XYZ file of C-alpha atoms in Angstrom:
237
model
C -127.575 64.923 -50.248
C -129.507 65.333 -53.720
C -128.200 61.986 -55.496
C -130.405 62.404 -58.556
C -128.320 65.443 -59.245
C -125.070 64.321 -58.775
C -123.968 66.442 -55.489
C -122.535 64.150 -52.629
C -123.761 62.672 -50.900
C -123.407 62.527 -46.178
C -119.965 59.694 -47.044
C -119.586 62.213 -49.476
C -120.099 59.916 -52.918
C -121.904 61.011 -55.631
C -126.216 59.269 -56.008
C -126.087 55.547 -57.040
C -127.019 57.098 -60.247
C -124.442 59.484 -60.756
C -121.858 56.859 -60.864
C -123.832 54.106 -62.746
C -123.871 56.512 -65.726
C -120.392 57.891 -65.119
C -119.358 54.039 -65.427
C -121.487 54.004 -68.301
C -120.022 56.526 -70.855
C -116.469 55.668 -69.085
C -117.651 52.043 -70.711
C -118.501 53.458 -74.105
C -115.448 55.380 -74.710
C -113.842 52.570 -74.582
C -115.621 49.689 -76.844
C -117.774 51.946 -79.106
C -114.862 51.963 -81.671
C -113.941 48.462 -81.643
C -117.557 47.450 -81.141
C -117.989 49.053 -84.384
C -114.659 48.002 -85.957
C -116.492 44.578 -84.672
C -120.020 45.016 -86.096
C -118.612 46.520 -89.631
C -116.532 43.014 -89.441
C -119.265 41.097 -89.175
C -121.233 43.163 -92.188
C -118.627 43.032 -94.112
C -117.953 38.842 -93.720
C -122.177 38.298 -94.090
C -121.829 40.729 -97.195
C -119.652 38.548 -99.188
C -120.449 35.426 -97.939
C -123.732 36.335 -99.256
C -122.905 37.903 -102.387
C -120.499 34.653 -103.211
C -123.026 32.138 -102.667
C -125.505 34.496 -104.936
C -123.177 34.887 -108.155
C -123.094 31.201 -108.680
C -126.499 31.286 -109.615
C -126.210 34.308 -112.298
C -126.662 33.947 -115.200
C -124.646 34.481 -118.623
C -124.391 38.429 -119.300
C -123.739 39.713 -123.363
C -119.976 40.324 -122.117
C -119.989 36.785 -120.147
C -121.421 34.720 -123.607
C -118.942 36.672 -126.750
C -116.092 35.868 -123.674
C -116.940 32.340 -123.337
C -117.235 31.411 -126.810
C -114.324 32.834 -127.865
C -113.078 30.311 -125.212
C -115.084 27.267 -126.612
C -113.080 27.955 -129.547
C -109.869 28.249 -127.463
C -110.637 24.565 -126.720
C -111.478 22.750 -130.040
C -108.329 23.986 -131.043
C -108.846 27.138 -132.302
C -105.990 30.199 -133.589
C -107.557 33.595 -131.492
C -108.444 36.309 -133.482
C -108.852 33.898 -136.413
C -111.664 31.443 -136.166
C -113.530 33.636 -133.227
C -113.070 37.164 -131.978
C -113.548 39.906 -129.240
C -112.028 43.422 -128.757
C -110.350 42.381 -125.907
C -107.100 41.547 -126.204
C -106.021 37.497 -126.129
C -105.419 36.449 -121.766
C -108.668 37.773 -121.555
C -110.769 34.258 -122.061
C -108.314 32.306 -120.363
C -110.539 31.717 -117.481
C -114.004 31.474 -119.549
C -111.766 28.509 -121.101
C -109.884 27.220 -118.135
C -113.587 26.907 -116.273
C -114.960 25.556 -119.696
C -112.578 22.398 -119.694
C -112.946 22.239 -115.326
C -116.773 22.696 -114.601
C -118.575 22.572 -118.371
C -119.726 25.224 -120.650
C -121.759 26.617 -117.490
C -121.028 30.462 -116.329
C -121.570 29.090 -112.424
C -117.263 27.544 -113.342
C -116.828 30.797 -114.310
C -117.363 32.384 -111.002
C -116.230 29.585 -109.081
C -113.370 31.377 -110.643
C -113.898 34.834 -110.433
C -114.302 33.922 -106.619
C -111.253 31.849 -106.467
C -109.085 35.426 -108.820
C -111.101 38.029 -105.452
C -109.797 35.414 -102.330
C -105.946 34.872 -104.013
C -106.183 39.251 -104.322
C -108.255 38.752 -100.668
C -105.014 37.157 -99.288
C -102.730 39.078 -100.552
C -104.775 42.248 -99.128
C -105.336 40.999 -95.870
C -101.261 40.614 -94.907
C -100.165 43.996 -97.091
C -102.623 46.082 -94.968
C -101.904 44.174 -92.096
C -97.720 45.528 -92.407
C -99.137 48.542 -92.608
C -101.840 49.316 -90.453
C -103.027 45.767 -88.420
C -105.392 42.802 -89.222
C -108.819 43.664 -88.296
C -108.457 47.515 -90.832
C -107.158 44.825 -93.247
C -109.169 42.206 -93.086
C -112.485 45.163 -92.948
C -110.748 46.377 -96.546
C -109.867 42.850 -97.811
C -113.621 42.185 -97.806
C -115.441 45.951 -99.110
C -112.688 45.765 -102.152
C -115.088 42.451 -102.691
C -118.303 44.085 -101.696
C -117.435 47.430 -103.853
C -116.526 45.623 -106.998
C -120.017 43.402 -107.013
C -121.207 46.487 -106.766
C -120.526 46.951 -110.377
C -124.121 44.058 -110.899
C -123.817 41.318 -112.275
C -123.402 42.141 -115.733
C -119.646 43.683 -115.203
C -118.660 41.115 -112.483
C -116.645 38.111 -113.462
C -114.785 40.048 -116.137
C -111.899 40.466 -117.539
C -111.517 43.912 -115.780
C -112.659 42.640 -112.883
C -109.641 40.456 -113.324
C -107.204 42.784 -114.052
C -108.012 44.759 -110.328
C -106.482 40.695 -108.854
C -104.256 41.088 -111.205
C -102.496 44.491 -109.474
C -103.864 43.771 -106.775
C -102.135 40.525 -106.204
C -98.386 41.985 -107.919
C -97.934 45.785 -107.106
C -99.126 45.583 -103.159
C -96.690 43.003 -101.874
C -94.428 46.165 -101.993
C -96.129 48.431 -99.940
C -95.004 46.782 -96.168
C -90.917 47.757 -96.430
C -88.482 48.102 -98.782
C -85.952 45.938 -96.906
C -88.260 43.179 -98.083
C -88.243 43.959 -101.539
C -86.412 41.638 -104.078
C -86.131 40.225 -107.886
C -89.252 37.934 -106.980
C -91.661 40.191 -106.181
C -91.030 42.021 -109.136
C -90.344 39.516 -111.123
C -94.551 38.508 -110.023
C -95.369 42.220 -110.775
C -94.487 42.426 -113.176
C -95.857 39.158 -114.756
C -99.895 39.999 -113.297
C -98.994 44.075 -114.968
C -98.171 41.769 -118.035
C -101.302 39.366 -117.869
C -103.833 42.848 -117.233
C -101.851 44.559 -120.820
C -102.713 41.860 -122.804
C -106.756 41.829 -121.066
C -106.071 46.278 -123.026
C -103.088 48.044 -123.727
C -103.175 50.511 -121.426
C -103.456 48.808 -118.546
C -99.298 48.412 -119.578
C -99.234 52.271 -118.566
C -100.020 50.469 -114.346
C -96.194 49.059 -114.517
C -95.440 52.769 -114.199
C -96.626 51.972 -109.892
C -93.403 50.150 -109.202
C -91.211 52.302 -111.316
C -92.714 55.504 -110.037
C -91.959 53.386 -105.990
C -87.900 52.812 -107.164
C -87.549 56.311 -107.391
C -88.801 57.883 -105.349
C -87.146 54.804 -102.592
C -84.678 56.122 -100.061
C -83.735 52.708 -98.748
C -82.048 50.890 -102.183
C -79.194 51.040 -104.072
C -79.327 52.454 -107.457
C -78.200 49.458 -108.325
C -80.603 47.100 -106.565
C -83.622 49.607 -107.958
C -82.028 48.577 -111.881
C -81.524 45.197 -110.886
C -85.197 45.592 -109.384
C -86.338 47.260 -112.335
C -85.024 44.558 -114.933
C -86.698 42.161 -113.183
C -89.918 44.275 -113.385
C -89.447 44.167 -117.094
C -89.040 40.603 -117.301
C -92.121 39.557 -115.740
C -94.003 41.853 -118.256
């Protein structure tokens, strides 16, 4: 008889308000995780798009100007560390030089290069993470990683250190999903990316230890195969 309290009525059924409440609870239990993840993906997507567009309007900072001046000397035929100098390694200035060749001496051209690097790194991260988890988590990881790095501020983005992160993502993450899919080409690419990172600052060469540790801990590869992949890594670097 007690409809609002949830007791059975004359026909032995729960009252309508109680039934609706139970249905709503079941619906929320089923959809809450998916809804939250979907909202997170939408938020990360819009945040990434907004910051990517806004970044094109950010001006030169102190380091950007120094790196840009060295890059200009590259274009003019100058010799690195002779006709121009900065404390970073020689690869640091190549993206700035390429951006100047394509778009002129503009910061928005460098920012376009930055977006291209992060788009490629995001795709690689998405593919690698999807094989380990699922596409939703993979997409959220790729988008949030870009936002996390961007949160350092305009002074610390579109810089060689940020591009070191993209190179290591592109080089190392493809090694993770499956040992059975490892091949010489992947380790050669990994070596090239680690080498580029090391030519920004020498201590980044230490990141080459990560794929070596992965090989050492592998349980599916023979020692001969491990040696071949390690040689490919060294040749790439």
